[in-house]
């Protein structure tokens, strides 16, 4: 049977199993990659109005074990279509977007599956305008299906574009250029030359998780005088033998915390595999992630932008809203989960004339307006490092942020075939339930799901964007508060037969 490439769509990316490392069937095959790359070439040609032979494209990858194979498949299809390929090799995802601007290409492909397991991989697409939208990915995958069906039917040229054309490949060390951009940013912000070693006296530990982020220690921090001793897992290794390269992973965060304490460093930095996300640890070993990272980025972004609007996802805490609006004097705009959602909302507000310097999701995707609203973990960390060089330690900057005493997330599977209609029905009934409770208050900024304030905390029930799941987030300022809120909600969910809420009994 013909493989359905549309099943490889994951939001605004293409993702699939690219290796049989864990015994799963491979669906991101050479054939699939070639068809998808050829379809992207056609999509770019239609978008730009150029023949494929006149197109140029930057190509990069993270450290995954299937990277070379998939890169080779991309090249075969793109060369056959006549494209000029700038092969950037090991690269970060944000760097590949910048390559479209600096190398003046029509597009870029980054081969990555972010923080997903070692057997996974995928494709992320860019134009000089930014990352593609979900509907663009659907169109590209539909085009790839047409190519595949045409080839299987034995049609001439297998449905591919300009198969007689011959493109060219030019190796480009673009990560050297990208690292210099970050070094120049630090020097410019501090008003010092690189030769003056503006980061001398700072001890900064980097944990790249064996992904693509090791360059930040050796090509950004060390050349500017920082002591990077104690840094770990800088070498690319697609098996990720030490921990998952994910700032949200508890084991990964514990690893960088231990490294900071052992080295007695001023700052610890941790990147995900493709460096579009980051987290950090202050000198005390305290984690700066999720709400704390949003608070830190907001404090930096609102300098020079008084009254500015910070767009975040929906699960941010009440304490963060107080910090942004009362401590920093900004406006907190909660929006939907998904980094593209918060970025697109920030772009929309900006077009409306709203001063919106930052879009950031609690997962660590931070996009500054001054940086093309590109979610770039290295750019965020560079802003933090510059603050540290000025004597402003991260923990001090967010000292006024009130953290919740407890937080938890429960994920309920939806049993109904039409999971979206079922989930929306549950949300409607929960809203009616909350309205009947004298001590529950429905939030006035509900833009995703239903957020309700209760004594000492809040809960948020929302429908997953792609999956038959209802995530329930709960935070409390009181010890034992999460359990108390769970007990209030248990009878409601027990009366919903299409929802598996058994996790609340554990």
Short mmCIF file of C-alpha atoms in Angstrom, two decimals:
data_model
loop_
_atom_site.label_atom_id
_atom_site.label_comp_id
_atom_site.label_asym_id
_atom_site.label_seq_id
_atom_site.Cartn_x
_atom_site.Cartn_y
_atom_site.Cartn_z
CA UNK A 1 0.00 0.00 0.00
CA UNK A 2 1.13 3.55 -0.71
CA UNK A 3 2.57 5.21 2.39
CA UNK A 4 0.51 8.20 3.50
CA UNK A 5 3.07 10.98 3.90
CA UNK A 6 0.48 13.19 5.60
CA UNK A 7 0.92 11.02 8.70
CA UNK A 8 4.43 12.50 8.97
CA UNK A 9 2.99 15.95 9.66
CA UNK A 10 3.70 17.14 13.21
CA UNK A 11 2.36 20.65 13.60
CA UNK A 12 4.67 22.81 11.48
CA UNK A 13 7.31 20.09 11.05
CA UNK A 14 7.73 16.74 9.33
CA UNK A 15 8.68 13.99 11.78
CA UNK A 16 8.93 10.23 11.71
CA UNK A 17 10.89 7.15 12.70
CA UNK A 18 14.20 7.34 10.86
CA UNK A 19 16.07 4.39 12.40
CA UNK A 20 15.17 0.89 13.59
CA UNK A 21 17.26 1.51 16.71
CA UNK A 22 14.35 0.63 19.00
CA UNK A 23 12.67 -1.88 16.70
CA UNK A 24 10.01 0.47 15.31
CA UNK A 25 9.27 0.42 11.57
CA UNK A 26 11.01 3.24 9.70
CA UNK A 27 8.61 5.58 7.91
CA UNK A 28 11.03 8.46 7.22
CA UNK A 29 12.68 6.42 4.46
CA UNK A 30 15.04 7.65 1.74
CA UNK A 31 12.15 7.53 -0.70
CA UNK A 32 9.90 9.58 1.58
CA UNK A 33 12.60 12.18 2.19
CA UNK A 34 13.40 12.50 -1.52
CA UNK A 35 9.73 12.95 -2.39
CA UNK A 36 9.21 15.53 0.36
CA UNK A 37 12.36 17.47 -0.58
CA UNK A 38 11.32 17.46 -4.24
CA UNK A 39 7.88 18.71 -3.25
CA UNK A 40 9.43 21.50 -1.18
CA UNK A 41 11.43 22.53 -4.24
CA UNK A 42 8.20 22.73 -6.25
CA UNK A 43 6.51 24.63 -3.43
CA UNK A 44 9.39 27.14 -3.35
CA UNK A 45 9.29 27.52 -7.11
CA UNK A 46 5.57 28.30 -6.98
CA UNK A 47 6.05 30.71 -4.06
CA UNK A 48 8.95 32.63 -5.61
CA UNK A 49 7.89 32.46 -9.25
CA UNK A 50 11.33 31.09 -10.15
CA UNK A 51 12.16 27.89 -12.02
CA UNK A 52 13.68 25.29 -9.73
CA UNK A 53 17.03 25.67 -11.52
CA UNK A 54 17.19 29.26 -10.23
CA UNK A 55 16.49 28.36 -6.60
CA UNK A 56 19.04 28.18 -3.79
CA UNK A 57 18.66 26.45 -0.46
CA UNK A 58 20.60 26.02 2.79
CA UNK A 59 20.70 22.53 4.29
CA UNK A 60 21.71 21.62 7.84
CA UNK A 61 21.18 18.94 10.46
CA UNK A 62 21.56 18.25 14.17
CA UNK A 63 23.52 15.34 15.65
CA UNK A 64 21.02 12.53 15.11
CA UNK A 65 22.28 9.15 13.90
CA UNK A 66 20.13 9.31 10.76
CA UNK A 67 21.25 12.85 9.82
CA UNK A 68 23.76 11.89 7.13
CA UNK A 69 21.35 9.48 5.46
CA UNK A 70 18.52 12.00 5.36
CA UNK A 71 20.83 14.81 4.26
CA UNK A 72 21.97 12.61 1.38
CA UNK A 73 18.38 11.90 0.36
CA UNK A 74 17.57 15.63 0.41
CA UNK A 75 20.58 16.40 -1.75
CA UNK A 76 19.70 13.78 -4.34
CA UNK A 77 16.21 15.21 -4.81
CA UNK A 78 17.26 18.85 -4.73
CA UNK A 79 20.19 18.35 -7.10
CA UNK A 80 17.92 16.54 -9.54
CA UNK A 81 15.62 19.56 -9.40
CA UNK A 82 18.55 21.83 -10.21
CA UNK A 83 18.90 23.72 -6.95
CA UNK A 84 22.05 25.39 -5.62
CA UNK A 85 22.58 23.81 -2.20
CA UNK A 86 24.62 25.40 0.57
CA UNK A 87 25.54 22.43 2.75
CA UNK A 88 25.92 23.76 6.31
CA UNK A 89 26.50 20.36 7.92
CA UNK A 90 26.01 20.21 11.70
CA UNK A 91 23.93 23.25 12.54
CA UNK A 92 21.32 24.66 14.88
CA UNK A 93 17.77 25.21 13.70
CA UNK A 94 17.84 29.01 14.29
CA UNK A 95 21.08 29.25 12.31
CA UNK A 96 19.35 27.68 9.32
CA UNK A 97 16.74 30.42 9.27
CA UNK A 98 19.47 33.06 9.48
CA UNK A 99 21.23 31.31 6.60
CA UNK A 100 18.33 32.29 4.33
CA UNK A 101 19.10 35.94 5.13
CA UNK A 102 22.90 35.87 5.24
CA UNK A 103 23.39 33.51 2.29
CA UNK A 104 20.39 35.04 0.50
CA UNK A 105 18.79 31.69 -0.26
CA UNK A 106 15.19 31.06 -1.23
CA UNK A 107 14.73 28.57 1.57
CA UNK A 108 16.34 26.23 4.09
CA UNK A 109 15.84 22.75 5.46
CA UNK A 110 16.95 21.72 8.93
CA UNK A 111 17.04 17.97 9.61
CA UNK A 112 15.95 17.59 13.22
CA UNK A 113 13.38 16.05 15.53
CA UNK A 114 14.14 18.42 18.41
CA UNK A 115 14.24 16.55 21.75
CA UNK A 116 12.58 13.35 20.54
CA UNK A 117 14.22 9.92 20.95
CA UNK A 118 17.32 8.94 19.00
CA UNK A 119 15.40 6.85 16.45
CA UNK A 120 13.35 9.84 15.33
CA UNK A 121 14.16 12.56 12.83
CA UNK A 122 12.39 15.10 10.70
CA UNK A 123 12.49 18.12 8.43
CA UNK A 124 11.91 21.75 9.33
CA UNK A 125 11.47 24.27 6.53
CA UNK A 126 12.23 27.99 6.30
CA UNK A 127 11.93 30.84 3.85
CA UNK A 128 13.42 34.31 4.44
CA UNK A 129 10.03 35.19 5.98
CA UNK A 130 10.38 32.55 8.70
CA UNK A 131 9.19 29.04 9.45
CA UNK A 132 6.34 27.48 7.51
CA UNK A 133 2.79 27.13 8.81
CA UNK A 134 0.88 23.89 9.28
CA UNK A 135 -1.07 24.37 6.07
CA UNK A 136 2.21 24.79 4.16
CA UNK A 137 3.47 21.47 5.54
CA UNK A 138 0.21 19.79 4.53
CA UNK A 139 0.57 21.17 1.01
CA UNK A 140 4.18 19.96 0.73
CA UNK A 141 3.28 16.49 1.97
CA UNK A 142 0.32 16.35 -0.42
CA UNK A 143 2.70 17.26 -3.24
CA UNK A 144 5.07 14.52 -2.12
CA UNK A 145 2.18 12.04 -2.27
CA UNK A 146 1.47 13.09 -5.85
CA UNK A 147 5.12 12.52 -6.74
CA UNK A 148 5.04 9.07 -5.15
CA UNK A 149 1.78 8.04 -6.80
CA UNK A 150 3.02 9.25 -10.19
CA UNK A 151 6.24 7.28 -9.84
CA UNK A 152 4.40 4.12 -8.78
CA UNK A 153 2.15 4.52 -11.81
CA UNK A 154 5.25 4.64 -14.01
CA UNK A 155 4.58 8.13 -15.28
CA UNK A 156 7.44 9.95 -17.05
CA UNK A 157 9.90 11.66 -14.71
CA UNK A 158 7.96 10.17 -11.78
CA UNK A 159 6.18 13.44 -11.16
CA UNK A 160 9.36 15.14 -9.99
CA UNK A 161 10.34 18.60 -11.14
CA UNK A 162 13.00 19.10 -13.79
CA UNK A 163 14.69 15.72 -13.37
CA UNK A 164 17.08 16.54 -16.19
CA UNK A 165 18.40 19.59 -14.33
CA UNK A 166 21.64 19.37 -12.40
CA UNK A 167 22.18 21.41 -9.27
CA UNK A 168 25.32 22.08 -7.29
CA UNK A 169 26.44 21.61 -3.70
CA UNK A 170 28.73 24.07 -1.93
CA UNK A 171 29.93 23.31 1.61
CA UNK A 172 29.52 26.35 3.89
CA UNK A 173 30.78 26.68 7.48
CA UNK A 174 27.77 28.75 8.43
CA UNK A 175 27.93 27.91 12.14
CA UNK A 176 31.19 29.90 12.23
CA UNK A 177 29.24 32.88 10.89
CA UNK A 178 26.41 32.29 13.35
CA UNK A 179 28.81 32.07 16.31
CA UNK A 180 30.40 35.37 15.24
CA UNK A 181 26.94 36.97 15.13
CA UNK A 182 26.46 36.00 18.79
CA UNK A 183 29.95 37.14 19.80
CA UNK A 184 29.40 40.48 18.08
CA UNK A 185 26.08 40.80 19.86
CA UNK A 186 27.75 40.40 23.27
CA UNK A 187 30.55 42.81 22.41
CA UNK A 188 28.12 45.37 21.01
CA UNK A 189 25.81 45.24 24.02
CA UNK A 190 28.74 45.57 26.42
CA UNK A 191 30.53 48.21 24.33
CA UNK A 192 33.76 46.23 24.28
CA UNK A 193 35.98 44.60 21.67
CA UNK A 194 36.42 40.86 21.42
CA UNK A 195 40.14 41.37 22.03
CA UNK A 196 39.27 42.82 25.43
CA UNK A 197 37.79 39.46 26.52
CA UNK A 198 34.53 40.97 27.82
CA UNK A 199 33.50 37.71 29.52
CA UNK A 200 36.76 37.24 31.44
CA UNK A 201 36.13 36.52 35.10
CA UNK A 202 32.92 34.61 34.36
CA UNK A 203 32.74 30.85 34.78
CA UNK A 204 29.96 29.41 32.60
CA UNK A 205 29.18 25.72 32.20
CA UNK A 206 27.42 24.49 29.06
CA UNK A 207 25.56 21.18 28.69
CA UNK A 208 24.77 20.50 25.03
CA UNK A 209 23.32 17.04 25.68
CA UNK A 210 25.44 15.74 22.74
CA UNK A 211 23.25 17.77 20.39
CA UNK A 212 24.26 20.67 18.14
CA UNK A 213 24.83 23.23 20.92
CA UNK A 214 28.45 22.50 21.85
CA UNK A 215 29.60 25.38 19.61
CA UNK A 216 28.24 27.87 22.12
CA UNK A 217 30.89 26.99 24.68
CA UNK A 218 33.85 26.76 22.32
CA UNK A 219 32.96 29.35 19.68
CA UNK A 220 31.02 32.00 21.62
CA UNK A 221 31.93 31.97 25.32
CA UNK A 222 35.57 30.83 25.35
CA UNK A 223 36.81 33.23 22.61
CA UNK A 224 35.41 36.13 24.67
CA UNK A 225 37.32 35.09 27.78
CA UNK A 226 34.81 32.98 29.72
CA UNK A 227 36.01 29.99 31.71
CA UNK A 228 34.04 27.03 30.30
CA UNK A 229 35.69 24.31 32.38
CA UNK A 230 33.17 21.81 33.68
CA UNK A 231 31.12 22.02 30.49
CA UNK A 232 29.80 18.63 29.44
CA UNK A 233 28.43 16.58 26.56
CA UNK A 234 29.57 19.09 23.97
CA UNK A 235 30.49 16.40 21.43
CA UNK A 236 27.74 15.53 18.92
CA UNK A 237 26.41 12.01 19.51
CA UNK A 238 23.04 11.10 18.07
CA UNK A 239 22.55 8.28 20.55
CA UNK A 240 22.37 10.87 23.35
CA UNK A 241 24.20 8.58 25.79
CA UNK A 242 24.15 10.92 28.80
CA UNK A 243 20.65 12.33 28.96
CA UNK A 244 17.85 13.51 26.70
CA UNK A 245 18.84 16.93 25.29
CA UNK A 246 15.75 18.70 26.60
CA UNK A 247 15.69 21.55 29.15
CA UNK A 248 12.30 20.30 30.36
CA UNK A 249 13.64 16.83 31.16
CA UNK A 250 14.17 16.38 34.89
CA UNK A 251 17.28 14.22 34.51
CA UNK A 252 18.83 16.69 32.06
CA UNK A 253 18.19 19.62 34.38
CA UNK A 254 19.59 17.75 37.38
CA UNK A 255 22.72 17.05 35.32
CA UNK A 256 23.43 20.72 34.60
CA UNK A 257 22.58 21.69 38.18
CA UNK A 258 25.15 19.20 39.47
CA UNK A 259 27.72 20.45 36.95
CA UNK A 260 27.26 24.07 38.09
CA UNK A 261 27.68 23.15 41.72
CA UNK A 262 30.72 20.96 41.04
CA UNK A 263 32.43 23.70 39.02
CA UNK A 264 31.25 26.51 41.31
CA UNK A 265 30.23 28.29 38.14
CA UNK A 266 28.43 31.59 37.77
CA UNK A 267 25.92 30.17 35.31
CA UNK A 268 24.88 26.90 33.76
CA UNK A 269 23.34 26.60 30.29
CA UNK A 270 21.47 23.67 28.78
CA UNK A 271 20.25 23.38 25.18
CA UNK A 272 17.91 21.03 23.42
CA UNK A 273 19.19 19.03 20.45
CA UNK A 274 18.79 21.70 17.77
CA UNK A 275 19.29 24.77 20.04
CA UNK A 276 15.96 26.45 19.46
CA UNK A 277 15.28 26.04 23.19
CA UNK A 278 17.39 26.56 26.29
CA UNK A 279 17.27 26.69 30.06
CA UNK A 280 19.77 27.83 32.64
CA UNK A 281 20.92 27.43 36.23
CA UNK A 282 22.16 30.23 38.47
CA UNK A 283 25.24 30.13 40.68
CA UNK A 284 23.32 28.56 43.55
CA UNK A 285 22.34 25.65 41.32
CA UNK A 286 18.72 26.79 41.18
CA UNK A 287 16.85 25.91 38.01
CA UNK A 288 15.68 28.78 35.81
CA UNK A 289 13.14 27.19 33.56
CA UNK A 290 9.48 27.38 32.60
CA UNK A 291 7.84 30.31 34.48
CA UNK A 292 11.18 31.45 35.87
CA UNK A 293 12.73 31.51 32.39
CA UNK A 294 9.71 33.40 31.03
CA UNK A 295 10.10 35.92 33.84
CA UNK A 296 13.80 36.39 33.13
CA UNK A 297 13.29 36.81 29.39
CA UNK A 298 10.42 39.22 30.04
CA UNK A 299 12.57 41.37 32.34
CA UNK A 300 15.21 41.61 29.63
CA UNK A 301 12.71 42.26 26.82
CA UNK A 302 10.82 44.99 28.67
CA UNK A 303 13.92 47.11 29.18
CA UNK A 304 13.48 49.86 26.65
CA UNK A 305 9.91 48.70 26.02
CA UNK A 306 7.92 50.15 28.96
CA UNK A 307 4.38 48.84 29.04
CA UNK A 308 5.21 46.22 26.42
CA UNK A 309 3.14 43.10 25.90
CA UNK A 310 4.63 39.66 26.55
CA UNK A 311 2.83 36.81 24.77
CA UNK A 312 3.04 33.43 26.51
CA UNK A 313 1.24 30.13 26.32
CA UNK A 314 -1.78 29.35 28.46
CA UNK A 315 -0.19 27.38 31.32
CA UNK A 316 1.87 30.20 32.82
CA UNK A 317 1.40 30.87 36.52
CA UNK A 318 -0.52 33.57 38.38
CA UNK A 319 2.76 34.63 39.96
CA UNK A 320 4.25 35.25 36.53
CA UNK A 321 1.34 37.50 35.55
CA UNK A 322 1.85 39.54 38.73
CA UNK A 323 5.60 39.76 38.04
CA UNK A 324 5.17 40.92 34.43
CA UNK A 325 2.40 43.40 35.14
CA UNK A 326 3.13 44.72 38.63
CA UNK A 327 6.90 44.31 39.00
CA UNK A 328 7.94 44.95 35.40
CA UNK A 329 5.07 47.21 34.34
CA UNK A 330 4.29 45.17 31.24
CA UNK A 331 1.20 43.41 29.93
CA UNK A 332 0.87 39.63 30.09
CA UNK A 333 -1.07 38.16 27.16
CA UNK A 334 -1.80 34.46 27.66
CA UNK A 335 -2.43 32.58 24.44
CA UNK A 336 -2.57 29.01 23.18
CA UNK A 337 0.06 26.31 23.65
CA UNK A 338 2.48 25.80 20.78
CA UNK A 339 5.45 28.01 20.01
CA UNK A 340 4.12 28.91 16.56
CA UNK A 341 0.86 30.00 18.16
CA UNK A 342 2.52 32.45 20.55
CA UNK A 343 4.88 33.74 17.84
CA UNK A 344 2.05 34.25 15.36
CA UNK A 345 -0.03 36.06 17.98
CA UNK A 346 2.92 38.36 18.75
CA UNK A 347 3.32 39.06 15.03
CA UNK A 348 -0.40 39.81 14.78
CA UNK A 349 -0.31 42.19 17.76
CA UNK A 350 2.77 43.90 16.38
CA UNK A 351 1.01 44.53 13.06
CA UNK A 352 -1.84 46.08 15.04
CA UNK A 353 0.61 48.54 16.57
CA UNK A 354 1.00 46.81 19.94
CA UNK A 355 4.48 47.06 21.48
CA UNK A 356 5.23 43.33 21.72
CA UNK A 357 8.95 42.66 22.26
CA UNK A 358 8.74 38.94 23.15
CA UNK A 359 6.79 35.76 22.48
CA UNK A 360 7.75 32.85 24.74
CA UNK A 361 6.38 29.43 25.59
CA UNK A 362 7.04 27.73 28.94
CA UNK A 363 8.84 24.92 27.09
CA UNK A 364 11.68 27.39 26.44
CA UNK A 365 10.89 28.63 22.92
CA UNK A 366 11.73 32.35 23.21
CA UNK A 367 11.32 34.68 20.23
CA UNK A 368 12.45 38.31 20.50
CA UNK A 369 11.02 40.86 18.08
CA UNK A 370 14.52 42.26 17.57
CA UNK A 371 15.57 38.81 16.32
CA UNK A 372 12.87 38.35 13.65
CA UNK A 373 10.57 36.69 16.21
CA UNK A 374 12.75 33.61 15.75
CA UNK A 375 12.69 31.06 18.56
CA UNK A 376 16.40 30.79 19.26
CA UNK A 377 17.79 29.28 22.44
CA UNK A 378 21.31 30.59 21.82
CA UNK A 379 20.02 34.13 21.28
CA UNK A 380 18.08 34.02 24.57
CA UNK A 381 21.11 32.69 26.43
CA UNK A 382 23.30 35.38 24.87
CA UNK A 383 20.96 38.02 26.30
CA UNK A 384 21.25 36.36 29.72
CA UNK A 385 25.04 36.09 29.49
CA UNK A 386 25.25 39.79 28.66
CA UNK A 387 23.21 40.60 31.77
CA UNK A 388 25.56 38.44 33.83
CA UNK A 389 28.57 40.29 32.42
CA UNK A 390 26.94 43.54 33.58
CA UNK A 391 26.69 42.13 37.09
CA UNK A 392 22.99 41.26 36.90
CA UNK A 393 22.61 37.67 38.05
CA UNK A 394 19.54 35.81 36.80
CA UNK A 395 18.28 34.90 40.26
CA UNK A 396 18.46 38.52 41.34
CA UNK A 397 16.61 39.76 38.26
CA UNK A 398 13.60 37.55 39.04
CA UNK A 399 13.82 37.70 42.84
CA UNK A 400 10.31 39.21 43.07
CA UNK A 401 8.70 36.33 41.15
CA UNK A 402 6.40 34.27 43.36
CA UNK A 403 6.71 30.57 42.53
CA UNK A 404 3.78 28.25 43.23
CA UNK A 405 4.18 25.84 46.13
CA UNK A 406 3.01 22.96 43.94
CA UNK A 407 2.28 22.25 40.31
CA UNK A 408 1.09 19.19 38.43
CA UNK A 409 -0.16 18.11 35.02
CA UNK A 410 -2.56 15.25 34.36
CA UNK A 411 -3.31 14.01 30.84
CA UNK A 412 -6.70 12.38 30.22
CA UNK A 413 -7.18 10.17 27.18
CA UNK A 414 -10.38 10.78 25.21
CA UNK A 415 -12.07 7.52 24.26
CA UNK A 416 -14.56 8.94 21.75
CA UNK A 417 -13.79 8.59 18.04
CA UNK A 418 -14.59 12.28 17.45
CA UNK A 419 -12.22 13.37 20.19
CA UNK A 420 -12.43 17.06 19.38
CA UNK A 421 -16.20 17.26 19.72
CA UNK A 422 -16.02 15.15 22.87
CA UNK A 423 -13.32 17.32 24.40
CA UNK A 424 -15.18 20.52 23.62
CA UNK A 425 -18.27 19.04 25.26
CA UNK A 426 -16.31 18.26 28.42
CA UNK A 427 -14.95 21.81 28.50
CA UNK A 428 -18.46 23.22 28.19
CA UNK A 429 -19.76 21.08 31.04
CA UNK A 430 -16.76 21.94 33.20
CA UNK A 431 -17.46 25.63 32.64
CA UNK A 432 -21.04 25.13 33.81
CA UNK A 433 -19.73 23.16 36.81
CA UNK A 434 -17.33 25.96 37.76
CA UNK A 435 -20.03 28.59 37.45
CA UNK A 436 -22.08 26.71 40.05
CA UNK A 437 -19.23 26.78 42.59
CA UNK A 438 -19.25 29.85 44.82
CA UNK A 439 -15.47 29.82 45.30
CA UNK A 440 -14.46 29.27 41.67
CA UNK A 441 -13.84 32.15 39.25
CA UNK A 442 -13.47 31.65 35.51
CA UNK A 443 -10.51 33.62 34.14
CA UNK A 444 -11.27 36.65 32.01
CA UNK A 445 -8.43 35.86 29.59
CA UNK A 446 -9.40 32.35 28.50
CA UNK A 447 -7.91 31.93 25.04
CA UNK A 448 -7.36 28.18 25.26
CA UNK A 449 -9.52 25.73 27.16
CA UNK A 450 -10.89 26.77 30.53
CA UNK A 451 -8.82 28.39 33.28
CA UNK A 452 -10.44 28.69 36.71
CA UNK A 453 -9.17 30.32 39.90
CA UNK A 454 -9.83 28.50 43.17
CA UNK A 455 -8.75 29.38 46.71
CA UNK A 456 -4.96 29.33 46.74
CA UNK A 457 -4.48 28.33 43.11
CA UNK A 458 -5.94 27.57 39.70
CA UNK A 459 -6.58 24.82 37.18
CA UNK A 460 -6.65 24.78 33.39
CA UNK A 461 -8.26 22.13 31.22
CA UNK A 462 -7.53 22.33 27.51
CA UNK A 463 -7.77 20.17 24.41
CA UNK A 464 -4.50 19.01 22.87
CA UNK A 465 -3.87 20.54 19.46
CA UNK A 466 -3.27 17.24 17.66
CA UNK A 467 -3.95 14.34 20.03
CA UNK A 468 -7.05 12.86 21.72
CA UNK A 469 -5.89 14.20 25.07
CA UNK A 470 -7.27 16.66 27.63
CA UNK A 471 -4.33 18.00 29.70
CA UNK A 472 -5.25 19.32 33.14
CA UNK A 473 -2.75 21.74 34.71
CA UNK A 474 -3.03 22.62 38.40
CA UNK A 475 -0.99 25.04 40.49
CA UNK A 476 -1.35 25.98 44.14
CA UNK A 477 0.32 28.46 46.45
CA UNK A 478 -0.45 26.18 49.39
CA UNK A 479 1.22 22.89 50.39
CA UNK A 480 -1.27 20.12 49.64
CA UNK A 481 -3.21 22.48 47.42
CA UNK A 482 -2.95 20.38 44.27
CA UNK A 483 -4.47 17.40 46.05
CA UNK A 484 -7.27 19.60 47.39
CA UNK A 485 -8.10 20.84 43.89
CA UNK A 486 -7.97 17.28 42.53
CA UNK A 487 -10.50 16.20 45.14
CA UNK A 488 -12.82 19.01 44.07
CA UNK A 489 -12.64 17.92 40.43
CA UNK A 490 -12.79 14.15 40.84
CA UNK A 491 -16.61 13.89 40.95
CA UNK A 492 -16.89 15.92 37.76
CA UNK A 493 -14.49 13.73 35.78
CA UNK A 494 -15.96 10.54 37.27
CA UNK A 495 -19.21 11.51 35.56
CA UNK A 496 -17.52 11.76 32.13
CA UNK A 497 -17.50 8.20 30.71
CA UNK A 498 -15.64 9.16 27.51
CA UNK A 499 -12.64 10.47 29.50
CA UNK A 500 -10.03 8.26 31.16
CA UNK A 501 -9.32 10.21 34.34
CA UNK A 502 -8.06 7.20 36.31
CA UNK A 503 -4.72 8.94 36.86
CA UNK A 504 -6.49 11.12 39.45
CA UNK A 505 -6.89 8.03 41.63
CA UNK A 506 -3.14 7.41 41.79
#
